[in-house]
Coordinates of C-alpha atoms in Angstrom, one line a residue:
M228 CA 0.0 0.0 0.0
R229 CA 2.9 2.3 0.7
R230 CA 4.3 1.6 -2.8
N231 CA 0.9 2.1 -4.3
C232 CA 0.5 5.4 -2.3
T233 CA 3.9 6.5 -3.5
S234 CA 3.1 5.7 -7.1
L235 CA -0.3 7.4 -6.8
Q236 CA 1.4 10.5 -5.4
E237 CA 3.9 10.6 -8.3
K238 CA 1.0 10.2 -10.8
L239 CA -0.8 13.0 -9.0
V240 CA 2.2 15.3 -9.3
K241 CA 2.6 14.4 -13.0
E242 CA -1.1 15.1 -13.6
E243 CA -0.9 18.4 -11.7
S244 CA 2.2 19.5 -13.8
E245 CA 0.4 18.4 -17.0
K246 CA -2.7 20.3 -15.8
T247 CA -0.5 23.4 -15.2
A248 CA 1.2 23.1 -18.6
A249 CA -2.2 22.8 -20.2
A250 CA -3.5 25.9 -18.4
E251 CA -0.5 27.8 -19.5
S252 CA -0.9 26.7 -23.1
L253 CA -4.5 27.6 -23.0
L254 CA -3.6 31.2 -21.8
K255 CA -1.0 31.5 -24.6
E256 CA -3.6 30.4 -27.1
R257 CA -6.0 33.0 -25.8
E258 CA -3.4 35.7 -25.9
A259 CA -2.4 34.7 -29.5
R260 CA -6.1 34.8 -30.5
L261 CA -6.5 38.3 -29.0
N262 CA -3.4 39.5 -30.8
F263 CA -4.6 38.0 -34.0
E264 CA -8.0 39.8 -33.6
R265 CA -6.3 43.1 -32.8
S266 CA -4.0 42.8 -35.8
Q267 CA -7.0 41.9 -38.0
S268 CA -8.9 45.0 -36.8
T269 CA -5.8 47.3 -37.4
L270 CA -5.4 45.8 -40.9
Q271 CA -9.1 46.5 -41.6
E272 CA -8.6 50.1 -40.5
D273 CA -5.5 50.5 -42.7
L274 CA -7.4 49.0 -45.6
G275 CA -10.3 51.4 -45.1
R276 CA -7.9 54.4 -44.8
A277 CA -6.1 53.4 -48.0
Q278 CA -9.4 53.1 -49.8
R279 CA -10.4 56.6 -48.6
E280 CA -7.1 58.0 -49.7
L281 CA -7.5 56.3 -53.1
Q282 CA -10.9 57.9 -53.6
S283 CA -9.6 61.4 -52.7
A284 CA -6.7 60.9 -55.1
N285 CA -9.1 59.9 -57.9
Q286 CA -11.2 63.0 -57.2
K287 CA -8.1 65.3 -57.3
I288 CA -7.1 63.7 -60.6
S289 CA -10.5 64.3 -62.1
S290 CA -10.3 67.9 -60.9
L291 CA -6.9 68.2 -62.7
N292 CA -8.5 66.9 -65.9
D293 CA -11.2 69.5 -65.7
M294 CA -8.6 72.2 -65.2
Y295 CA -6.8 71.0 -68.3
K296 CA -10.0 71.2 -70.3
R297 CA -10.6 74.7 -69.1
L298 CA -7.1 75.6 -70.1
Q299 CA -7.7 74.3 -73.6
D300 CA -10.8 76.3 -73.9
Y301 CA -9.0 79.4 -72.7
I302 CA -6.2 78.9 -75.3
T303 CA -8.8 78.5 -78.0
S304 CA -10.3 81.9 -77.1
L305 CA -6.8 83.4 -77.1
Q306 CA -6.4 82.1 -80.7
Q307 CA -9.6 83.6 -81.8
Y308 CA -8.7 86.9 -80.2
N309 CA -5.3 86.8 -82.0
G310 CA -7.1 86.3 -85.3
K311 CA -9.3 89.3 -84.6
L312 CA -6.1 91.3 -83.9
H313 CA -4.6 90.2 -87.3
S314 CA -7.7 91.4 -89.1
E315 CA -7.5 94.8 -87.3
L316 CA -3.9 95.1 -88.3
S317 CA -4.7 94.4 -91.9
T318 CA -7.3 97.1 -91.9
V319 CA -4.7 99.5 -90.5
E320 CA -2.3 98.6 -93.3
N321 CA -4.9 99.2 -95.9
E322 CA -5.7 102.6 -94.4
L323 CA -2.0 103.6 -94.5
K324 CA -1.8 102.6 -98.2
R325 CA -4.8 104.7 -99.0
V326 CA -3.2 107.6 -97.2
E327 CA 0.0 107.3 -99.3
K328 CA -2.1 107.3 -102.6
E329 CA -4.0 110.4 -101.6
K330 CA -0.9 112.6 -100.9
A331 CA -1.1 114.2 -104.4
T332 CA -3.8 116.7 -103.6
V333 CA -2.8 119.2 -100.8
L334 CA -6.1 120.2 -99.1
E335 CA -7.8 116.8 -99.5
S336 CA -4.7 114.9 -98.5
L337 CA -4.3 117.0 -95.3
T338 CA -7.9 116.4 -94.3
M339 CA -7.7 112.7 -95.0
L340 CA -4.3 112.3 -93.3
K341 CA -5.6 114.0 -90.1
G342 CA -8.6 111.6 -89.9
Q343 CA -6.6 108.6 -90.8
L344 CA -3.8 109.6 -88.4
T345 CA -6.3 109.8 -85.5
L346 CA -7.7 106.4 -86.5
S347 CA -4.3 104.9 -86.8
M348 CA -3.1 106.2 -83.4
A349 CA -6.2 104.9 -81.7
S350 CA -5.7 101.5 -83.4
Q351 CA -2.0 101.5 -82.5
E352 CA -2.8 102.2 -78.8
E353 CA -5.5 99.6 -78.8
A354 CA -3.1 97.1 -80.4
T355 CA -0.4 97.9 -77.8
K356 CA -2.9 97.4 -75.0
Q357 CA -4.1 94.2 -76.6
K358 CA -0.4 93.0 -76.9
D359 CA 0.2 93.8 -73.2
A360 CA -3.0 92.1 -72.2
L361 CA -2.0 89.1 -74.3
A362 CA 1.5 89.0 -72.7
S363 CA 0.0 89.2 -69.2
E364 CA -2.5 86.5 -70.0
V365 CA 0.4 84.3 -71.3
T366 CA 2.3 84.9 -68.1
S367 CA -0.7 84.0 -65.9
L368 CA -1.2 80.9 -68.1
R369 CA 2.3 79.9 -67.4
V370 CA 1.8 80.4 -63.7
E371 CA -1.4 78.3 -63.8
L372 CA 0.4 75.6 -65.8
Q373 CA 3.2 75.5 -63.3
H374 CA 0.7 75.2 -60.4
A375 CA -1.0 72.4 -62.3
R376 CA 2.3 70.6 -62.8
D377 CA 3.1 70.9 -59.1
D378 CA -0.3 69.6 -58.1
R379 CA 0.1 66.7 -60.6
D380 CA 3.5 65.8 -59.2
H381 CA 2.2 65.8 -55.6
Q382 CA -0.8 63.6 -56.5
L383 CA 1.5 61.2 -58.4
S384 CA 3.8 60.8 -55.3
Q385 CA 0.8 60.0 -53.2
A386 CA -0.8 57.7 -55.7
Q387 CA 2.4 55.6 -56.0
T388 CA 2.4 54.8 -52.3
L389 CA -1.3 53.7 -52.1
T390 CA -1.8 50.8 -54.5
S391 CA -0.9 49.4 -57.9
E392 CA -4.2 50.5 -59.4
L393 CA -3.0 54.1 -59.3
E394 CA -0.3 53.3 -61.9
K395 CA -3.0 53.6 -64.5
S396 CA -3.7 57.1 -63.3
K397 CA 0.0 57.9 -63.6
D398 CA -0.3 57.1 -67.3
S399 CA -3.2 59.5 -67.6
T400 CA -1.2 62.2 -65.8
E401 CA 1.7 61.6 -68.2
K402 CA -0.6 62.1 -71.1
S403 CA -1.8 65.3 -69.5
C404 CA 1.8 66.3 -69.1
S405 CA 2.3 65.9 -72.9
E406 CA -0.8 68.0 -73.4
L407 CA 0.7 70.6 -71.2
N408 CA 3.9 70.6 -73.3
K409 CA 1.7 71.1 -76.4
L410 CA 0.0 74.0 -74.6
T411 CA 3.5 75.4 -73.8
L412 CA 4.4 75.1 -77.5
R413 CA 1.2 76.9 -78.4
T414 CA 2.0 79.7 -76.0
N415 CA 5.5 80.0 -77.5
E416 CA 3.9 80.3 -80.9
L417 CA 1.6 83.0 -79.6
E418 CA 4.6 84.8 -78.2
A419 CA 6.3 84.6 -81.6
K420 CA 3.2 86.0 -83.3
C421 CA 3.2 88.8 -80.7
A422 CA 6.8 89.6 -81.6
L423 CA 5.8 89.8 -85.3
Q424 CA 3.0 92.1 -84.3
D425 CA 5.4 94.3 -82.4
E426 CA 7.6 94.6 -85.5
R427 CA 4.5 95.6 -87.6
I428 CA 3.5 98.1 -84.9
K429 CA 7.0 99.6 -85.1
V430 CA 6.7 100.0 -88.8
L431 CA 3.3 101.7 -88.3
Q432 CA 4.9 103.9 -85.7
E433 CA 7.6 105.0 -88.2
Q434 CA 5.0 105.8 -90.8
L435 CA 3.0 107.8 -88.3
T436 CA 6.1 109.7 -87.2
T437 CA 6.8 110.8 -90.8
A438 CA 3.2 111.9 -91.1
E439 CA 3.4 113.8 -87.9
E440 CA 6.5 115.6 -89.1
K441 CA 4.7 116.7 -92.3
L442 CA 1.6 117.8 -90.4
Q443 CA 3.7 119.4 -87.5
V444 CA 1.6 117.7 -84.9
C445 CA 3.9 117.5 -81.8
D446 CA 1.2 117.3 -79.1
I447 CA 0.7 113.5 -79.7
S448 CA 4.4 112.7 -79.3
A449 CA 4.5 114.9 -76.1
S450 CA 1.6 113.0 -74.6
E451 CA 3.2 109.7 -75.4
T452 CA 6.4 110.9 -73.7
R453 CA 4.4 112.0 -70.7
I454 CA 2.6 108.7 -70.5
E455 CA 5.9 106.8 -70.8
Y456 CA 7.4 109.1 -68.1
E457 CA 4.4 108.4 -65.8
G458 CA 4.8 104.7 -66.4
Q459 CA 8.5 104.9 -65.6
Q460 CA 7.7 106.8 -62.4
K461 CA 5.2 104.1 -61.4
L462 CA 7.8 101.5 -62.1
V463 CA 10.4 103.4 -60.0
H464 CA 7.9 103.7 -57.1
E465 CA 7.1 100.0 -57.3
L466 CA 10.8 99.1 -57.3
Q467 CA 11.4 101.5 -54.3
R468 CA 8.6 99.8 -52.4
R469 CA 10.0 96.4 -53.1
L470 CA 13.4 97.5 -52.0
A471 CA 12.0 98.9 -48.7
D472 CA 10.1 95.6 -48.2
A473 CA 13.3 93.6 -48.9
E474 CA 15.3 95.8 -46.4
N475 CA 12.6 95.3 -43.8
K476 CA 12.8 91.5 -44.4
V477 CA 16.6 91.7 -44.0
I478 CA 16.2 93.6 -40.7
E479 CA 13.7 91.1 -39.4
G480 CA 15.9 88.2 -40.5
E481 CA 18.9 89.8 -38.7
K482 CA 16.8 90.1 -35.5
L483 CA 15.7 86.5 -35.8
R484 CA 19.4 85.5 -36.4
K485 CA 20.5 87.3 -33.2
E486 CA 17.7 85.6 -31.2
L487 CA 18.6 82.2 -32.5
H488 CA 22.3 82.9 -32.0
N489 CA 21.8 83.9 -28.4
N490 CA 19.7 80.8 -27.8
I491 CA 22.4 78.6 -29.3
L492 CA 25.0 80.2 -27.2
E493 CA 23.0 79.7 -24.0
L494 CA 22.5 76.1 -24.9
K495 CA 26.2 75.6 -25.7
G496 CA 27.2 77.6 -22.6
N497 CA 29.7 79.7 -24.4
I498 CA 31.0 83.1 -23.2
R499 CA 29.6 85.8 -25.5
V500 CA 32.1 88.3 -26.8
F501 CA 31.3 91.9 -28.1
C502 CA 34.1 93.9 -29.7
R503 CA 34.1 97.7 -29.5
V504 CA 36.5 100.0 -31.4
R505 CA 37.0 103.5 -29.9
P506 CA 37.3 106.6 -32.2
L507 CA 40.7 108.0 -33.0
L508 CA 41.9 110.8 -30.7
P509 CA 42.9 114.2 -32.2
D510 CA 46.6 113.6 -31.5
E511 CA 46.4 110.1 -33.1
G512 CA 45.0 111.1 -36.5
S513 CA 48.1 113.0 -37.7
S514 CA 50.5 110.1 -36.9
T515 CA 48.4 107.4 -38.4
E516 CA 49.6 106.4 -41.9
G517 CA 46.5 104.4 -42.8
K518 CA 43.5 102.7 -41.3
I519 CA 44.4 99.4 -39.6
I520 CA 40.8 98.4 -38.7
S521 CA 38.2 97.4 -41.4
Y522 CA 34.8 95.7 -41.3
P523 CA 33.7 93.0 -43.8
T524 CA 30.6 93.9 -45.8
S525 CA 29.3 90.4 -46.5
M526 CA 25.9 89.4 -45.1
E527 CA 27.4 86.7 -42.9
A528 CA 30.0 88.9 -41.3
S529 CA 28.2 92.3 -41.3
G530 CA 28.0 93.6 -37.8
R531 CA 30.0 90.6 -36.5
G532 CA 33.3 90.7 -38.3
I533 CA 36.4 92.8 -37.9
E534 CA 39.8 92.9 -39.7
L535 CA 43.1 94.2 -38.4
T536 CA 46.0 94.9 -40.7
Q537 CA 49.5 94.7 -39.2
N538 CA 52.7 94.8 -41.3
G539 CA 50.7 94.3 -44.5
Q540 CA 49.0 91.1 -43.2
K541 CA 45.3 91.1 -42.6
H542 CA 43.9 89.2 -39.6
S543 CA 40.1 88.4 -39.6
F544 CA 38.0 87.8 -36.5
T545 CA 34.3 87.1 -35.9
Y546 CA 32.4 87.7 -32.7
D547 CA 28.8 87.9 -31.5
K548 CA 28.7 91.7 -32.2
V549 CA 31.2 94.3 -33.4
F550 CA 30.7 98.0 -32.7
A551 CA 32.3 100.6 -34.9
P552 CA 33.7 103.9 -33.5
D553 CA 30.5 105.7 -34.4
A554 CA 28.3 103.4 -32.3
S555 CA 26.6 105.3 -29.4
Q556 CA 26.3 104.2 -25.8
E557 CA 22.6 103.6 -26.3
E558 CA 23.2 101.2 -29.3
V559 CA 25.7 99.2 -27.2
F560 CA 23.3 98.9 -24.3
I561 CA 20.4 97.8 -26.5
E562 CA 22.5 94.7 -27.4
I563 CA 22.9 93.7 -23.7
S564 CA 19.6 94.8 -22.4
Q565 CA 18.1 91.3 -22.6
L566 CA 21.1 90.0 -20.7
V567 CA 20.6 92.5 -17.9
Q568 CA 16.9 91.5 -17.8
S569 CA 18.0 87.9 -17.0
A570 CA 19.2 89.1 -13.6
L571 CA 15.7 90.0 -12.7
D572 CA 14.5 86.6 -14.0
G573 CA 16.8 84.8 -11.5
Y574 CA 20.1 84.3 -13.4
K575 CA 23.6 85.1 -12.5
V576 CA 24.9 87.6 -15.1
C577 CA 28.5 88.8 -15.5
I578 CA 29.6 91.5 -18.0
F579 CA 33.3 92.5 -18.0
A580 CA 35.4 94.8 -20.2
Y581 CA 38.9 93.8 -21.3
G582 CA 41.5 95.6 -23.3
Q583 CA 44.7 97.6 -23.3
T584 CA 44.9 100.8 -21.3
G585 CA 43.3 103.8 -23.1
S586 CA 41.0 101.6 -25.2
G587 CA 37.7 102.8 -23.7
K588 CA 36.8 100.2 -21.1
T589 CA 35.8 102.6 -18.3
Y590 CA 34.0 104.8 -20.8
T591 CA 32.0 101.7 -22.0
M592 CA 31.1 100.6 -18.4
M593 CA 30.7 104.0 -16.6
G594 CA 30.4 106.6 -19.4
R595 CA 31.4 110.3 -19.2
P596 CA 30.4 112.1 -16.0
G597 CA 28.2 115.1 -16.6
H598 CA 27.0 113.9 -20.0
P599 CA 23.7 112.0 -19.6
E600 CA 23.6 111.0 -23.3
E601 CA 26.9 109.2 -22.8
K602 CA 26.0 107.2 -19.7
G603 CA 27.8 103.8 -19.6
L604 CA 26.5 100.3 -19.2
I605 CA 26.3 100.3 -15.4
P606 CA 24.0 103.4 -15.1
R607 CA 21.8 102.3 -18.0
S608 CA 21.5 98.7 -16.6
L609 CA 20.4 100.1 -13.2
E610 CA 17.8 102.4 -14.9
Q611 CA 16.4 99.4 -16.8
I612 CA 16.3 97.2 -13.7
F613 CA 14.5 99.8 -11.6
Q614 CA 12.0 100.6 -14.4
T615 CA 11.3 96.9 -14.8
K616 CA 10.8 96.6 -11.0
Q617 CA 8.2 99.3 -11.2
S618 CA 6.4 97.8 -14.2
Q619 CA 6.2 94.3 -12.5
Q620 CA 4.7 95.6 -9.2
P621 CA 1.1 95.3 -10.6
Q622 CA 1.8 91.6 -11.3
G623 CA 2.6 91.0 -7.6
W624 CA 6.5 91.2 -7.8
K625 CA 8.5 92.9 -5.0
Y626 CA 12.2 93.2 -5.1
E627 CA 15.0 93.8 -2.6
M628 CA 18.3 95.0 -4.0
Q629 CA 21.7 95.2 -2.5
V630 CA 24.9 96.8 -3.9
S631 CA 28.5 96.2 -3.2
M632 CA 31.6 97.5 -4.9
L633 CA 35.3 96.5 -4.6
E634 CA 38.5 96.8 -6.4
I635 CA 41.6 94.5 -6.7
Y636 CA 44.7 96.7 -6.5
N637 CA 48.1 95.1 -6.5
E638 CA 46.5 91.7 -5.6
T639 CA 44.7 93.4 -2.7
I640 CA 41.0 93.6 -2.2
R641 CA 39.6 97.1 -1.3
D642 CA 36.1 97.8 -0.2
L643 CA 35.1 101.0 -2.1
L644 CA 31.9 101.5 0.0
S645 CA 33.6 101.2 3.4
T646 CA 33.6 104.3 5.6
N647 CA 37.1 103.3 6.8
K648 CA 39.3 104.4 3.8
S649 CA 42.2 102.5 5.2
S650 CA 40.5 99.1 5.1
S651 CA 42.3 96.7 2.7
E652 CA 43.4 93.1 2.7
G653 CA 47.1 93.8 2.8
T654 CA 47.2 96.1 5.9
P655 CA 45.7 94.0 8.8
T656 CA 47.8 95.7 11.4
R657 CA 47.5 99.3 10.2
V658 CA 45.3 101.6 12.3
E659 CA 43.8 104.8 11.0
N660 CA 41.2 106.9 12.8
G661 CA 41.2 104.3 15.6
T662 CA 39.9 101.5 13.3
P663 CA 42.2 98.6 12.3
G664 CA 42.3 97.6 8.6
K665 CA 40.2 94.7 7.5
Q666 CA 41.3 91.6 5.7
Y667 CA 39.0 90.4 3.0
T668 CA 38.9 86.7 1.9
I669 CA 37.1 85.0 -1.0
K670 CA 35.1 81.9 -0.2
H671 CA 33.1 79.5 -2.5
D672 CA 30.4 77.3 -1.1
A673 CA 29.1 74.0 -2.4
N674 CA 26.4 75.6 -4.5
G675 CA 28.8 77.6 -6.5
N676 CA 28.2 80.9 -4.7
T677 CA 31.0 83.2 -3.7
H678 CA 31.3 85.3 -0.6
V679 CA 33.7 88.1 0.3
S680 CA 34.1 88.4 4.0
D681 CA 33.3 91.7 5.8
L682 CA 32.4 93.4 2.5
T683 CA 30.0 96.4 2.8
V684 CA 26.6 95.6 1.3
V685 CA 24.1 98.5 1.0
D686 CA 20.3 98.1 0.5
V687 CA 19.1 100.4 -2.3
Q688 CA 15.7 101.5 -3.4
S689 CA 16.2 103.9 -6.3
V690 CA 18.6 104.8 -9.1
K691 CA 19.7 108.0 -7.3
E692 CA 21.0 105.9 -4.3
V693 CA 23.0 103.7 -6.6
A694 CA 24.4 106.7 -8.5
F695 CA 25.5 108.2 -5.2
L696 CA 27.3 105.0 -4.3
L697 CA 28.9 104.8 -7.8
N698 CA 30.2 108.4 -7.4
Q699 CA 31.6 107.5 -4.0
A700 CA 33.3 104.4 -5.4
A701 CA 34.7 106.3 -8.4
N702 CA 36.3 108.8 -6.0
S703 CA 37.8 106.0 -4.0
R704 CA 39.1 104.0 -7.0
S705 CA 42.8 103.9 -7.7
V706 CA 43.7 105.8 -10.9
G707 CA 47.0 107.2 -12.2
K708 CA 48.7 109.0 -15.1
T709 CA 50.9 107.1 -17.6
Q710 CA 52.3 108.0 -21.0
M711 CA 49.4 106.0 -22.6
N712 CA 46.5 107.4 -20.6
E713 CA 45.9 110.6 -18.5
Q714 CA 43.3 108.8 -16.3
S715 CA 44.4 105.2 -16.3
S716 CA 42.5 102.7 -14.0
R717 CA 45.1 101.0 -11.9
S718 CA 42.8 98.3 -10.5
H719 CA 40.1 95.9 -11.4
F720 CA 36.6 97.3 -10.5
V721 CA 33.8 95.0 -9.6
F722 CA 30.2 96.2 -9.2
T723 CA 27.7 93.7 -7.9
L724 CA 23.9 94.1 -7.7
R725 CA 22.1 91.3 -5.8
L726 CA 18.3 91.0 -6.4
Y727 CA 15.8 89.0 -4.4
G728 CA 12.2 89.0 -5.8
V729 CA 9.0 87.6 -4.4
N730 CA 5.6 87.3 -6.1
E731 CA 3.0 87.4 -3.4
S732 CA 0.2 86.1 -5.6
T733 CA 2.0 83.0 -6.9
D734 CA 4.6 82.5 -4.1
Q735 CA 7.4 82.5 -6.7
Q736 CA 10.8 83.6 -5.7
A737 CA 13.8 84.6 -7.8
Q738 CA 17.4 85.3 -6.8
G739 CA 19.6 87.0 -9.4
I740 CA 23.0 88.7 -9.4
L741 CA 24.4 91.2 -11.9
N742 CA 28.2 91.6 -11.9
L743 CA 29.6 94.5 -14.0
I744 CA 33.4 94.5 -14.1
D745 CA 35.9 97.1 -15.4
L746 CA 39.2 95.4 -15.7
A747 CA 42.4 97.4 -15.5
G748 CA 44.1 97.9 -18.9
S749 CA 47.0 95.8 -20.0
E750 CA 50.1 97.8 -21.1
R751 CA 53.7 97.4 -22.1
L752 CA 56.4 98.9 -19.8
S753 CA 58.2 100.2 -22.9
R754 CA 55.2 102.3 -23.9
S755 CA 53.7 103.3 -20.5
G756 CA 57.0 104.5 -19.1
S757 CA 56.0 103.4 -15.6
T758 CA 58.4 103.7 -12.7
G759 CA 58.2 103.3 -8.9
D760 CA 54.6 102.6 -7.7
R761 CA 53.3 102.8 -11.2
L762 CA 55.8 100.0 -12.2
K763 CA 54.5 97.8 -9.4
E764 CA 50.9 98.5 -10.4
T765 CA 51.6 97.6 -14.0
Q766 CA 53.4 94.4 -13.0
A767 CA 50.4 93.4 -10.8
I768 CA 47.9 94.2 -13.5
N769 CA 49.7 92.3 -16.2
K770 CA 50.2 89.3 -13.8
S771 CA 46.5 89.1 -13.0
L772 CA 45.5 89.4 -16.7
S773 CA 48.1 86.8 -17.6
S774 CA 46.4 84.5 -15.0
L775 CA 43.1 85.2 -16.6
S776 CA 44.6 84.2 -19.9
D777 CA 45.9 80.9 -18.4
V778 CA 42.4 80.2 -17.1
I779 CA 40.9 80.8 -20.5
F780 CA 43.5 78.5 -22.2
A781 CA 42.8 75.8 -19.7
L782 CA 39.0 76.1 -20.2
A783 CA 39.4 76.1 -24.0
K784 CA 41.5 72.9 -23.8
K785 CA 39.0 71.4 -21.2
E786 CA 41.8 70.5 -18.8
D787 CA 41.1 68.8 -15.5
H788 CA 42.8 71.5 -13.4
I789 CA 41.8 75.2 -14.0
P790 CA 44.3 77.6 -12.2
F791 CA 41.6 79.9 -10.7
R792 CA 43.7 80.4 -7.6
N793 CA 46.7 82.0 -9.4
S794 CA 45.3 85.4 -8.8
K795 CA 42.6 87.2 -6.8
L796 CA 40.9 88.3 -10.1
T797 CA 40.5 84.8 -11.5
Y798 CA 39.4 83.3 -8.1
L799 CA 36.8 86.0 -7.8
L800 CA 35.6 85.4 -11.4
Q801 CA 35.5 81.6 -11.0
P802 CA 31.6 81.4 -11.0
C803 CA 31.5 83.5 -14.1
L804 CA 34.1 81.6 -16.0
G805 CA 33.4 78.1 -14.8
G806 CA 29.9 78.0 -13.3
D807 CA 26.2 78.5 -14.4
S808 CA 26.4 82.2 -15.2
K809 CA 25.5 84.2 -18.3
T810 CA 28.8 85.8 -19.1
L811 CA 29.6 88.5 -21.7
M812 CA 33.0 90.0 -22.4
F813 CA 33.6 93.4 -24.1
V814 CA 36.9 93.5 -25.8
N815 CA 37.9 97.2 -26.3
I816 CA 40.5 98.0 -28.9
S817 CA 42.3 101.1 -30.1
P818 CA 42.4 102.0 -33.9
D819 CA 45.7 103.7 -33.4
Q820 CA 48.5 102.2 -35.6
A821 CA 50.9 102.4 -32.7
S822 CA 48.6 100.0 -30.7
A823 CA 48.2 97.5 -33.5
G824 CA 50.2 94.8 -31.6
E825 CA 48.2 95.2 -28.4
S826 CA 44.9 95.3 -30.3
L827 CA 45.8 92.1 -32.2
C828 CA 46.6 90.3 -28.9
S829 CA 43.3 91.5 -27.4
L830 CA 41.4 90.2 -30.5
R831 CA 43.1 86.8 -30.3
F832 CA 42.4 86.5 -26.6
A833 CA 38.7 87.4 -27.2
S834 CA 38.5 84.6 -29.9
R835 CA 39.7 82.1 -27.3
V836 CA 37.2 83.4 -24.8
N837 CA 34.4 83.1 -27.3
A838 CA 35.3 79.4 -27.8
C839 CA 35.1 78.5 -24.1
E840 CA 32.2 76.5 -22.9
I841 CA 31.4 77.2 -19.2
G842 CA 28.1 75.3 -18.8
T843 CA 24.4 76.1 -19.4
P844 CA 23.0 79.0 -17.4
R845 CA 20.7 78.0 -14.6
C846 CA 17.7 80.1 -13.3
H847 CA 17.6 80.5 -9.5
T848 CA 13.8 80.5 -8.8
S849 CA 11.7 78.5 -6.5
G850 CA 8.2 78.4 -4.9
R851 CA 9.4 78.1 -1.4
P852 CA 11.1 80.6 0.9
V853 CA 14.9 80.9 0.6
E854 CA 17.4 82.8 2.7
S855 CA 17.1 86.5 2.4
R856 CA 20.9 86.9 2.6
L857 CA 22.0 86.9 -1.0
T858 CA 25.2 85.3 -2.3
Y859 CA 27.9 87.4 -3.9
F860 CA 28.2 85.7 -7.3

């Protein structure tokens, strides 16, 4: 019984496994059946769709055939009209022959010639009008034929993909194509006949001219000249209108190209580069043998290309924008206004000016004091930001703004807004007015933000407050006189505006930063003639700019180690050169021939900067509260 029980248990296990296998096969068969039914329904839908498309194609082909018939009827009417024109021309020729026979008698010939002249002129004008109408009709017929050909080709391409039955319709369309060729030949014949009619009309015009000279009737020729002049005037006005439309289209296309170019640069993460050429100074014009700066006139390089000639060799460069010496401060600001707007939208924005000393960097950034029409980028940017702040208040946005300004002088950070004028990094033990000098350090956090310790940060509410602070910083900034520049900036100036916006209706928050930097100018000791303190300043400036060049080279080569710490300037600019900031560099150059070498070095450096990829800009917005203390960069 145990053996029987064991055998029965084994049989039971086998039967259960077979039952499980049978159930699984049954499920697979059901799934296969469902898939088959689904595929059958999709095939039926595809078949119905193909039949409907076939019917629509047949209808379009029938409409094409109707159009071909109408074209044939129209050509027949043109031929009839042409025959009528021939008959009228023959009557005119007979009248002219009759005029020549009746010239013998003076009084009768004059009377007959006047009447026949009037009739011939009217018939000539009518024939000319009929000729022009016929030419316009032939042109419209060609256009209609071209449209018919395009429609036919489109229908053929669709018919070939549907079914083999449409091959028959293809044959019919080929026949219609041959008919179209015949129609084209007929139109060419009509054009030839029109040319013959033109020649006959010219002969008639010569005969009428001789009759006019004998009869001394000059009014008719004057009226013809007047009509022709009016026609030419209309043609000139039409061409001017077309030229204006074409220029508008070119301007719109240029705007679209700029927008797309900016979008591409933002996606690529490249540093944008604008080039600005300052005008020649009065003392430079007499010593200049020839112009070393030129601008390409091609469509691709217009407004973006610049060429510098040195020792007979021409060097070409292309940037995002090139400003000629006649460009105004307003034109320059318009190009960067959208970038300034990005700071209000929650982006980190950095704009800095680079170039040799005396090339116009400070003028570009600050402008000329006492001349409102020559305000620089910093004052204009602040005006735009405060205007936008006012315009966004009805939408629920409220902004807090903080300003800080510093300079890097001889690798030393100076706070330009500090009430203690002695405060600087390099004099921690110096005491002036009872207050020890401060030591400023640069720190970067894990989020890519930069802090400068103990730096004065001022809350601002209006443009006037910022203008007062700018004037205070300008008076505190280090400047000096060299042989190349009467008022040479001897330090790197950094202006920072930190914005914190809250939308009370949507609970949105945006944190943006605008950094505007006026770098000290590079200069050669042989030209600047610096000695003593000026020599140390020049060496410190050139060293920091050389460190900036090393950083740019490392970024361009995508090296693992970027030497940001080689100078205070590069370490402070690290978020702008290697972070998620929108960065723009102005390269300012001098058109003076004596500065051709420095200008060429600046342009080459700007090209390397333009090729650097620093990462895609990131918008700092959120729907939750963030710290009210804003970061530096």
